[in-house]
Amino acid sequence: MIMKTPLKQTAFTLLVASLLAGGCQSSNSEVETDNTEATAEQTSQISEPLVTEIFTADPSAHVFNGKIYVYPSHDIDAKVPEKDDGSHFAMTDYRVLSMDSVGGEVTLHDVALDIKDVPWAGRQMWAPDAAEKDGKYYLFFPAKDKQDIFRIGVATSDSPTGPFKAQPEPITGSYSIDPAVFKDDNGDYYMYFGGIWGGQLQRWSSGKYKATDEYPADDQPALMPKVAKLSGDLMSFDGGVKDVQILDKDGKPLLTGDNDRRFFEAAWVHKYNGKYYFSYSTGDTHNIAYATGDSPMGPFTYQGVILKPVLGWTNHHSIVEHNGKWYLFFHDSSLSGGKTHLRSVKVTELKHNPDGSIETIDAMVTPEEQKKS
Ligand code: FUB
């Protein structure tokens, strides 16, 4: 994850006034956001932020015991100077959102995990995910360690909303960012991870960390996301870390120069009609794309775009089924007026077509505009 001039920031303005007038429901009154400068003239988003008291991003949504829990990053303005490596994404804790159903009241829970309670972590708590097993809850999270290398940690709790207690060390063999944990129907759990540039994936090409950025040439297979099966206690990798192959329709790996389609960050997996859907952000081309396969380990064949670029540089999502409908959780920077590191989590319905393909979503048009098209 990195920073450049926010895409479409000048072209799109926001309908934040209506959000402030009651569009968002949340049961917590803490106010961290400064959204007073937004005007009604600002417009064009298909969904409203789930909470406005704080900035939230990178939503990982799950259904536990019939209820939706969202595990987001908690964006803050830490006044860290903006740097190309994303240093200003200087998040220090996690807070969980929950709701009985999409459209219902959203509860913003207290701090679930603070960086000061993670013995190995130095800075930057980025996109987390969570899993449940046998009534215990696991929060998986990336943070830079004291050597400034991104690792992935795990913390546990008896409650889906925490507080979570962190393990003293990160998961052995883990690196980079954006863990996403998928539970298969047979009870096996897999972690997908990796993020290029600020997420340091390009520093692990040799299998060991090298503090220099190395990318394959444009006509070579692109850097691939990683997958590891999790051990029975969900605390470690069971076997090695493997590449997630993303192939084109001819069975060839996507190439580095294929910016519109190759992986960048934000992996997620869902299963629909027996197929595994691997979705991800294309990073500097700002799409959420997807590829499908017959095994949770891949390979996956590229299919198309789920979500077009949103307001703000990053694009990061999750996909979950609840009460017979599928939902896309995503974020954008509408509430902060386009600030890339101050984002808000949103949700919209996702539709699978009869052939298994997914309808592309453009979050930057109103429902009225959508109906017209
Ligand atoms: O929130 C920090 C980073 O921004 C995430 O880890 C990336 O996926 C991007 O959304």
CSV table of C-alpha atoms and ligand atoms in Angstrom, one decimal:
chain,number,residue,atom,x,y,z
A,1,MET,CA,0.0,0.0,0.0
A,2,ILE,CA,1.4,3.3,-0.9
A,3,MET,CA,0.5,6.9,-1.6
A,4,LYS,CA,0.3,8.9,-4.7
A,5,THR,CA,-2.0,11.7,-5.8
A,6,PRO,CA,-5.5,10.4,-4.8
A,7,LEU,CA,-7.3,9.1,-7.9
A,8,LYS,CA,-10.4,11.1,-8.9
A,9,GLN,CA,-10.0,13.2,-5.7
A,10,THR,CA,-10.7,16.4,-7.6
A,11,ALA,CA,-13.3,15.0,-9.9
A,12,PHE,CA,-15.5,13.6,-7.1
A,13,THR,CA,-17.0,15.4,-4.2
A,14,LEU,CA,-19.0,14.1,-1.4
A,15,LEU,CA,-22.4,13.9,0.1
A,16,VAL,CA,-21.3,14.1,3.7
A,17,ALA,CA,-23.8,16.5,4.9
A,18,SER,CA,-26.6,14.0,4.6
A,19,LEU,CA,-24.4,11.5,6.5
A,20,LEU,CA,-24.0,13.9,9.3
A,21,ALA,CA,-27.8,14.4,9.3
A,22,GLY,CA,-28.3,10.9,10.4
A,23,GLY,CA,-27.4,8.6,7.5
A,24,CYS,CA,-25.1,6.6,9.7
A,25,GLN,CA,-26.0,4.6,12.7
A,26,SER,CA,-23.6,3.9,15.5
A,27,SER,CA,-24.1,3.4,19.2
A,28,ASN,CA,-20.8,5.0,20.2
A,29,SER,CA,-20.5,8.7,20.8
A,30,GLU,CA,-16.7,9.2,20.6
A,31,VAL,CA,-15.9,11.7,17.9
A,32,GLU,CA,-12.5,11.6,16.2
A,33,THR,CA,-13.5,12.6,12.7
A,34,ASP,CA,-13.4,16.2,11.6
A,35,ASN,CA,-15.9,16.3,8.8
A,36,THR,CA,-17.2,19.8,9.3
A,37,GLU,CA,-15.9,21.1,6.0
A,38,ALA,CA,-18.0,18.8,3.8
A,39,THR,CA,-20.9,20.3,1.9
A,40,ALA,CA,-24.1,19.0,0.4
A,41,GLU,CA,-22.8,19.9,-3.1
A,42,GLN,CA,-20.4,17.0,-2.6
A,43,THR,CA,-21.8,13.9,-4.0
A,44,SER,CA,-21.9,10.4,-5.6
A,45,GLN,CA,-21.3,7.4,-3.5
A,46,ILE,CA,-23.5,4.3,-3.5
A,47,SER,CA,-23.2,3.7,0.3
A,48,GLU,CA,-22.7,5.7,3.5
A,49,PRO,CA,-20.0,5.1,6.1
A,50,LEU,CA,-21.0,2.4,8.6
A,51,VAL,CA,-19.6,4.7,11.4
A,52,THR,CA,-18.6,8.3,11.4
A,53,GLU,CA,-17.1,8.7,14.9
A,54,ILE,CA,-13.8,7.3,13.8
A,55,PHE,CA,-12.1,6.5,10.5
A,56,THR,CA,-12.1,2.8,9.5
A,57,ALA,CA,-10.7,0.9,6.5
A,58,ASP,CA,-9.9,-2.5,5.1
A,59,PRO,CA,-13.1,-4.2,6.4
A,60,SER,CA,-12.9,-7.9,6.9
A,61,ALA,CA,-16.5,-9.1,7.5
A,62,HIS,CA,-17.6,-12.4,9.0
A,63,VAL,CA,-20.8,-13.9,10.3
A,64,PHE,CA,-20.4,-15.4,13.7
A,65,ASN,CA,-23.5,-16.9,15.5
A,66,GLY,CA,-25.7,-15.3,12.9
A,67,LYS,CA,-24.4,-11.7,13.4
A,68,ILE,CA,-22.1,-9.7,11.2
A,69,TYR,CA,-18.7,-8.6,12.7
A,70,VAL,CA,-16.4,-6.3,10.8
A,71,TYR,CA,-12.7,-6.2,11.6
A,72,PRO,CA,-11.3,-2.9,10.0
A,73,SER,CA,-8.1,-0.9,10.3
A,74,HIS,CA,-8.7,2.1,12.6
A,75,ASP,CA,-7.3,5.0,10.6
A,76,ILE,CA,-5.9,8.0,12.5
A,77,ASP,CA,-4.2,11.2,11.6
A,78,ALA,CA,-1.0,10.5,13.5
A,79,LYS,CA,0.7,13.6,12.0
A,80,VAL,CA,3.4,11.3,10.5
A,81,PRO,CA,4.7,13.0,7.4
A,82,GLU,CA,3.4,11.5,4.2
A,83,LYS,CA,5.9,9.1,2.7
A,84,ASP,CA,5.9,6.8,-0.4
A,85,ASP,CA,6.2,3.7,1.8
A,86,GLY,CA,2.9,4.5,3.6
A,87,SER,CA,4.5,5.6,6.9
A,88,HIS,CA,1.6,8.0,7.5
A,89,PHE,CA,-0.7,5.0,7.8
A,90,ALA,CA,0.3,4.9,11.4
A,91,MET,CA,-2.5,3.0,13.0
A,92,THR,CA,-2.1,1.9,16.6
A,93,ASP,CA,-5.2,-0.2,17.5
A,94,TYR,CA,-8.2,-2.1,16.3
A,95,ARG,CA,-11.9,-1.7,17.0
A,96,VAL,CA,-14.6,-4.0,15.8
A,97,LEU,CA,-18.0,-3.1,14.3
A,98,SER,CA,-21.0,-5.4,14.6
A,99,MET,CA,-24.6,-5.4,13.3
A,100,ASP,CA,-27.5,-7.9,13.3
A,101,SER,CA,-28.0,-7.3,9.6
A,102,VAL,CA,-26.9,-5.0,6.8
A,103,GLY,CA,-28.9,-1.8,7.1
A,104,GLY,CA,-29.4,-2.3,10.9
A,105,GLU,CA,-27.8,-0.4,13.7
A,106,VAL,CA,-24.0,-0.6,13.7
A,107,THR,CA,-22.2,-0.9,17.1
A,108,LEU,CA,-18.7,0.5,17.3
A,109,HIS,CA,-17.0,-1.6,20.1
A,110,ASP,CA,-14.2,-0.5,22.4
A,111,VAL,CA,-10.5,-1.1,21.6
A,112,ALA,CA,-10.0,-4.8,20.7
A,113,LEU,CA,-6.2,-4.7,20.6
A,114,ASP,CA,-3.7,-1.9,21.2
A,115,ILE,CA,-0.2,-1.9,19.8
A,116,LYS,CA,1.2,-1.3,23.3
A,117,ASP,CA,0.0,-4.7,24.2
A,118,VAL,CA,1.7,-6.5,21.3
A,119,PRO,CA,5.3,-7.3,22.6
A,120,TRP,CA,6.8,-7.7,19.1
A,121,ALA,CA,5.2,-4.8,17.3
A,122,GLY,CA,6.8,-1.5,16.5
A,123,ARG,CA,4.4,0.5,14.4
A,124,GLN,CA,1.6,0.5,11.8
A,125,MET,CA,-1.2,-1.9,12.6
A,126,TRP,CA,-2.6,-2.5,9.1
A,127,ALA,CA,-5.5,-4.5,7.7
A,128,PRO,CA,-6.6,-7.3,10.1
A,129,ASP,CA,-8.8,-10.4,9.7
A,130,ALA,CA,-10.5,-12.7,12.2
A,131,ALA,CA,-11.7,-16.3,12.5
A,132,GLU,CA,-13.7,-18.4,14.9
A,133,LYS,CA,-12.9,-21.9,16.0
A,134,ASP,CA,-14.7,-23.9,18.8
A,135,GLY,CA,-16.1,-20.8,20.4
A,136,LYS,CA,-12.7,-19.0,20.4
A,137,TYR,CA,-11.9,-15.9,18.3
A,138,TYR,CA,-8.7,-15.2,16.6
A,139,LEU,CA,-7.6,-11.8,15.3
A,140,PHE,CA,-4.8,-11.9,12.7
A,141,PHE,CA,-3.0,-8.6,12.1
A,142,PRO,CA,0.0,-7.2,10.4
A,143,ALA,CA,2.4,-4.7,12.0
A,144,LYS,CA,6.0,-3.7,11.6
A,145,ASP,CA,8.2,-5.4,14.1
A,146,LYS,CA,11.0,-3.5,16.0
A,147,GLN,CA,13.3,-4.0,12.9
A,148,ASP,CA,10.6,-2.3,10.7
A,149,ILE,CA,9.7,-5.5,8.9
A,150,PHE,CA,6.0,-6.3,8.5
A,151,ARG,CA,5.0,-9.6,10.2
A,152,ILE,CA,1.6,-11.1,11.0
A,153,GLY,CA,0.5,-11.7,14.5
A,154,VAL,CA,-2.4,-13.5,16.1
A,155,ALA,CA,-4.4,-12.6,19.2
A,156,THR,CA,-7.2,-14.5,20.9
A,157,SER,CA,-10.4,-13.8,22.8
A,158,ASP,CA,-13.5,-15.5,24.1
A,159,SER,CA,-15.6,-12.7,22.4
A,160,PRO,CA,-15.7,-11.8,18.8
A,161,THR,CA,-15.3,-8.1,19.8
A,162,GLY,CA,-12.3,-8.7,22.1
A,163,PRO,CA,-10.4,-7.6,24.0
A,164,PHE,CA,-7.8,-9.8,22.3
A,165,LYS,CA,-4.6,-11.0,23.9
A,166,ALA,CA,-1.6,-11.1,21.5
A,167,GLN,CA,0.9,-13.9,21.3
A,168,PRO,CA,4.4,-12.8,22.3
A,169,GLU,CA,5.8,-13.4,18.8
A,170,PRO,CA,4.4,-13.0,15.3
A,171,ILE,CA,3.5,-16.2,13.4
A,172,THR,CA,6.7,-18.0,12.5
A,173,GLY,CA,7.4,-17.6,8.8
A,174,SER,CA,4.9,-14.8,8.3
A,175,TYR,CA,5.7,-11.6,6.5
A,176,SER,CA,4.2,-8.7,4.6
A,177,ILE,CA,0.6,-7.5,5.2
A,178,ASP,CA,-3.1,-8.1,4.7
A,179,PRO,CA,-3.9,-11.5,6.2
A,180,ALA,CA,-7.2,-13.0,5.1
A,181,VAL,CA,-8.3,-16.2,6.7
A,182,PHE,CA,-10.7,-18.5,4.9
A,183,LYS,CA,-12.5,-21.5,6.6
A,184,ASP,CA,-13.3,-24.2,4.1
A,185,ASP,CA,-16.4,-26.4,4.4
A,186,ASN,CA,-14.3,-29.3,5.8
A,187,GLY,CA,-13.0,-27.2,8.7
A,188,ASP,CA,-9.6,-26.4,7.2
A,189,TYR,CA,-8.3,-22.8,7.6
A,190,TYR,CA,-6.1,-21.0,5.1
A,191,MET,CA,-4.3,-17.7,5.4
A,192,TYR,CA,-3.7,-15.6,2.3
A,193,PHE,CA,-1.4,-12.6,2.6
A,194,GLY,CA,0.9,-10.2,0.9
A,195,GLY,CA,1.1,-6.6,-0.3
A,196,ILE,CA,3.5,-4.9,-2.6
A,197,TRP,CA,5.5,-1.7,-2.1
A,198,GLY,CA,4.6,-0.3,1.4
A,199,GLY,CA,3.6,-3.9,2.3
A,200,GLN,CA,7.1,-5.1,1.5
A,201,LEU,CA,6.2,-8.3,-0.5
A,202,GLN,CA,8.8,-7.3,-3.1
A,203,ARG,CA,11.5,-7.7,-0.5
A,204,TRP,CA,10.9,-11.4,0.0
A,205,SER,CA,11.5,-12.7,-3.6
A,206,SER,CA,14.5,-14.8,-2.4
A,207,GLY,CA,12.5,-16.2,0.5
A,208,LYS,CA,14.5,-14.0,3.0
A,209,TYR,CA,14.0,-10.4,3.8
A,210,LYS,CA,16.2,-8.0,1.8
A,211,ALA,CA,15.8,-4.3,2.5
A,212,THR,CA,15.7,-3.4,-1.2
A,213,ASP,CA,12.8,-3.5,-3.6
A,214,GLU,CA,13.0,-6.1,-6.3
A,215,TYR,CA,10.4,-6.6,-9.0
A,216,PRO,CA,10.3,-9.0,-11.9
A,217,ALA,CA,10.6,-7.4,-15.3
A,218,ASP,CA,7.3,-6.4,-17.0
A,219,ASP,CA,7.3,-9.4,-19.3
A,220,GLN,CA,7.9,-11.8,-16.4
A,221,PRO,CA,5.2,-13.4,-14.1
A,222,ALA,CA,4.1,-10.9,-11.5
A,223,LEU,CA,4.8,-11.1,-7.8
A,224,MET,CA,2.2,-13.5,-6.3
A,225,PRO,CA,0.2,-13.4,-3.1
A,226,LYS,CA,0.9,-16.1,-0.6
A,227,VAL,CA,-1.1,-18.8,1.0
A,228,ALA,CA,-0.5,-21.1,4.0
A,229,LYS,CA,-2.7,-23.7,5.6
A,230,LEU,CA,-3.1,-23.0,9.3
A,231,SER,CA,-2.4,-25.4,12.1
A,232,GLY,CA,-5.3,-26.9,14.1
A,233,ASP,CA,-4.8,-24.3,16.9
A,234,LEU,CA,-4.7,-21.4,14.2
A,235,MET,CA,-1.5,-20.2,15.8
A,236,SER,CA,1.0,-21.3,13.1
A,237,PHE,CA,1.4,-22.3,9.5
A,238,ASP,CA,1.0,-26.0,8.8
A,239,GLY,CA,3.5,-26.6,6.0
A,240,GLY,CA,5.2,-24.0,3.9
A,241,VAL,CA,4.1,-20.7,2.5
A,242,LYS,CA,3.1,-21.1,-1.2
A,243,ASP,CA,2.5,-18.7,-4.1
A,244,VAL,CA,-1.1,-18.1,-5.1
A,245,GLN,CA,-1.0,-18.5,-8.9
A,246,ILE,CA,-3.3,-16.1,-10.8
A,247,LEU,CA,-3.5,-17.2,-14.4
A,248,ASP,CA,-5.0,-15.7,-17.5
A,249,LYS,CA,-7.6,-17.6,-19.6
A,250,ASP,CA,-4.8,-19.4,-21.5
A,251,GLY,CA,-3.4,-20.8,-18.2
A,252,LYS,CA,-0.4,-18.4,-18.2
A,253,PRO,CA,0.6,-16.4,-15.1
A,254,LEU,CA,-0.4,-12.7,-15.1
A,255,LEU,CA,2.7,-10.6,-15.8
A,256,THR,CA,4.2,-7.7,-13.9
A,257,GLY,CA,3.4,-5.3,-16.6
A,258,ASP,CA,-0.3,-6.3,-16.6
A,259,ASN,CA,-1.1,-3.6,-14.1
A,260,ASP,CA,-4.9,-3.7,-14.7
A,261,ARG,CA,-5.1,-7.4,-13.6
A,262,ARG,CA,-2.1,-8.5,-11.5
A,263,PHE,CA,-2.1,-8.8,-7.7
A,264,PHE,CA,-1.1,-5.9,-5.5
A,265,GLU,CA,-2.7,-6.3,-2.0
A,266,ALA,CA,-5.9,-7.0,-0.1
A,267,ALA,CA,-6.5,-10.7,-0.7
A,268,TRP,CA,-9.8,-12.3,0.2
A,269,VAL,CA,-11.4,-15.7,-0.5
A,270,HIS,CA,-15.0,-16.7,-0.6
A,271,LYS,CA,-16.7,-19.9,-1.8
A,272,TYR,CA,-19.8,-19.8,-4.1
A,273,ASN,CA,-21.4,-22.9,-5.7
A,274,GLY,CA,-18.3,-25.0,-4.9
A,275,LYS,CA,-15.9,-22.6,-6.6
A,276,TYR,CA,-13.2,-20.7,-4.7
A,277,TYR,CA,-13.1,-16.9,-5.5
A,278,PHE,CA,-9.8,-15.2,-4.9
A,279,SER,CA,-10.3,-11.4,-4.9
A,280,TYR,CA,-7.7,-8.7,-4.5
A,281,SER,CA,-6.7,-5.1,-5.1
A,282,THR,CA,-4.7,-4.3,-8.2
A,283,GLY,CA,-3.1,-1.4,-6.3
A,284,ASP,CA,-2.0,1.4,-8.5
A,285,THR,CA,-4.8,0.6,-10.9
A,286,HIS,CA,-7.2,0.7,-8.0
A,287,ASN,CA,-9.6,-2.2,-8.9
A,288,ILE,CA,-10.8,-5.0,-6.8
A,289,ALA,CA,-10.4,-7.9,-9.2
A,290,TYR,CA,-11.2,-11.6,-8.9
A,291,ALA,CA,-10.1,-15.0,-10.1
A,292,THR,CA,-11.7,-18.4,-9.6
A,293,GLY,CA,-10.4,-21.9,-9.0
A,294,ASP,CA,-11.2,-25.4,-7.8
A,295,SER,CA,-8.9,-25.5,-4.8
A,296,PRO,CA,-8.3,-23.1,-1.9
A,297,MET,CA,-4.6,-23.3,-2.8
A,298,GLY,CA,-5.2,-22.2,-6.3
A,299,PRO,CA,-4.4,-21.8,-9.2
A,300,PHE,CA,-7.0,-19.2,-9.9
A,301,THR,CA,-8.1,-17.9,-13.3
A,302,TYR,CA,-8.6,-14.2,-13.7
A,303,GLN,CA,-12.3,-13.3,-14.3
A,304,GLY,CA,-12.8,-9.6,-14.0
A,305,VAL,CA,-13.5,-6.6,-11.8
A,306,ILE,CA,-15.7,-6.6,-8.7
A,307,LEU,CA,-15.3,-3.0,-7.6
A,308,LYS,CA,-14.0,-0.1,-9.7
A,309,PRO,CA,-11.7,2.5,-8.1
A,310,VAL,CA,-13.2,4.3,-5.1
A,311,LEU,CA,-12.5,7.8,-3.8
A,312,GLY,CA,-9.0,7.6,-2.2
A,313,TRP,CA,-5.9,5.7,-3.4
A,314,THR,CA,-6.4,2.3,-1.7
A,315,ASN,CA,-9.1,-0.2,-2.5
A,316,HIS,CA,-9.7,-3.0,0.0
A,317,HIS,CA,-12.7,-5.2,0.5
A,318,SER,CA,-14.3,-8.4,1.9
A,319,ILE,CA,-17.2,-10.5,0.7
A,320,VAL,CA,-19.6,-12.3,3.0
A,321,GLU,CA,-23.0,-14.0,2.8
A,322,HIS,CA,-25.7,-13.2,5.3
A,323,ASN,CA,-29.4,-14.3,5.3
A,324,GLY,CA,-29.1,-15.5,1.7
A,325,LYS,CA,-27.6,-12.3,0.3
A,326,TRP,CA,-24.0,-11.6,-0.6
A,327,TYR,CA,-22.4,-8.3,0.5
A,328,LEU,CA,-19.2,-6.4,-0.5
A,329,PHE,CA,-17.7,-4.5,2.4
A,330,PHE,CA,-15.2,-1.8,1.1
A,331,HIS,CA,-13.9,1.6,2.1
A,332,ASP,CA,-13.4,5.0,0.6
A,333,SER,CA,-12.2,8.4,1.7
A,334,SER,CA,-15.5,10.2,1.3
A,335,LEU,CA,-15.9,11.2,4.9
A,336,SER,CA,-12.4,12.8,5.2
A,337,GLY,CA,-12.9,14.7,1.9
A,338,GLY,CA,-10.5,12.4,0.0
A,339,LYS,CA,-7.6,12.0,2.4
A,340,THR,CA,-6.1,8.7,1.4
A,341,HIS,CA,-5.2,7.6,5.0
A,342,LEU,CA,-8.5,8.5,6.5
A,343,ARG,CA,-11.1,6.1,5.2
A,344,SER,CA,-14.5,4.8,6.0
A,345,VAL,CA,-16.0,1.4,5.8
A,346,LYS,CA,-19.1,0.8,3.7
A,347,VAL,CA,-21.2,-2.0,2.4
A,348,THR,CA,-23.2,-2.8,-0.7
A,349,GLU,CA,-24.9,-5.9,-2.1
A,350,LEU,CA,-22.8,-8.1,-4.4
A,351,LYS,CA,-24.5,-10.2,-7.1
A,352,HIS,CA,-23.3,-13.4,-8.7
A,353,ASN,CA,-24.7,-14.0,-12.2
A,354,PRO,CA,-26.1,-17.4,-13.1
A,355,ASP,CA,-22.8,-18.3,-14.8
A,356,GLY,CA,-20.9,-17.6,-11.6
A,357,SER,CA,-19.4,-14.3,-12.7
A,358,ILE,CA,-19.8,-11.2,-10.4
A,359,GLU,CA,-21.5,-8.0,-11.4
A,360,THR,CA,-19.1,-5.1,-11.4
A,361,ILE,CA,-19.8,-2.4,-8.8
A,362,ASP,CA,-19.1,1.3,-9.3
A,363,ALA,CA,-19.3,2.8,-5.8
A,364,MET,CA,-19.1,6.3,-7.2
A,365,VAL,CA,-22.6,6.6,-8.6
A,366,THR,CA,-25.8,7.1,-6.8
A,367,PRO,CA,-28.5,4.4,-6.8
A,368,GLU,CA,-30.6,6.8,-9.0
A,369,GLU,CA,-27.7,7.0,-11.5
A,370,GLN,CA,-27.3,3.2,-11.4
A,371,LYS,CA,-31.0,2.6,-12.1
A,372,LYS,CA,-30.7,4.9,-15.2
A,373,SER,CA,-27.8,3.0,-16.7
B,1,FUB,O1,-4.7,0.2,5.7
B,1,FUB,C1,-3.3,0.0,5.4
B,1,FUB,C2,-3.2,-0.6,4.1
B,1,FUB,O2,-3.9,0.1,3.1
B,1,FUB,C3,-3.8,-2.0,3.9
B,1,FUB,O3,-3.0,-2.9,4.6
B,1,FUB,C4,-3.8,-2.1,2.5
B,1,FUB,O4,-4.6,-3.1,2.0
B,1,FUB,C5,-4.4,-0.7,2.1
B,1,FUB,O5,-5.8,-0.7,2.2
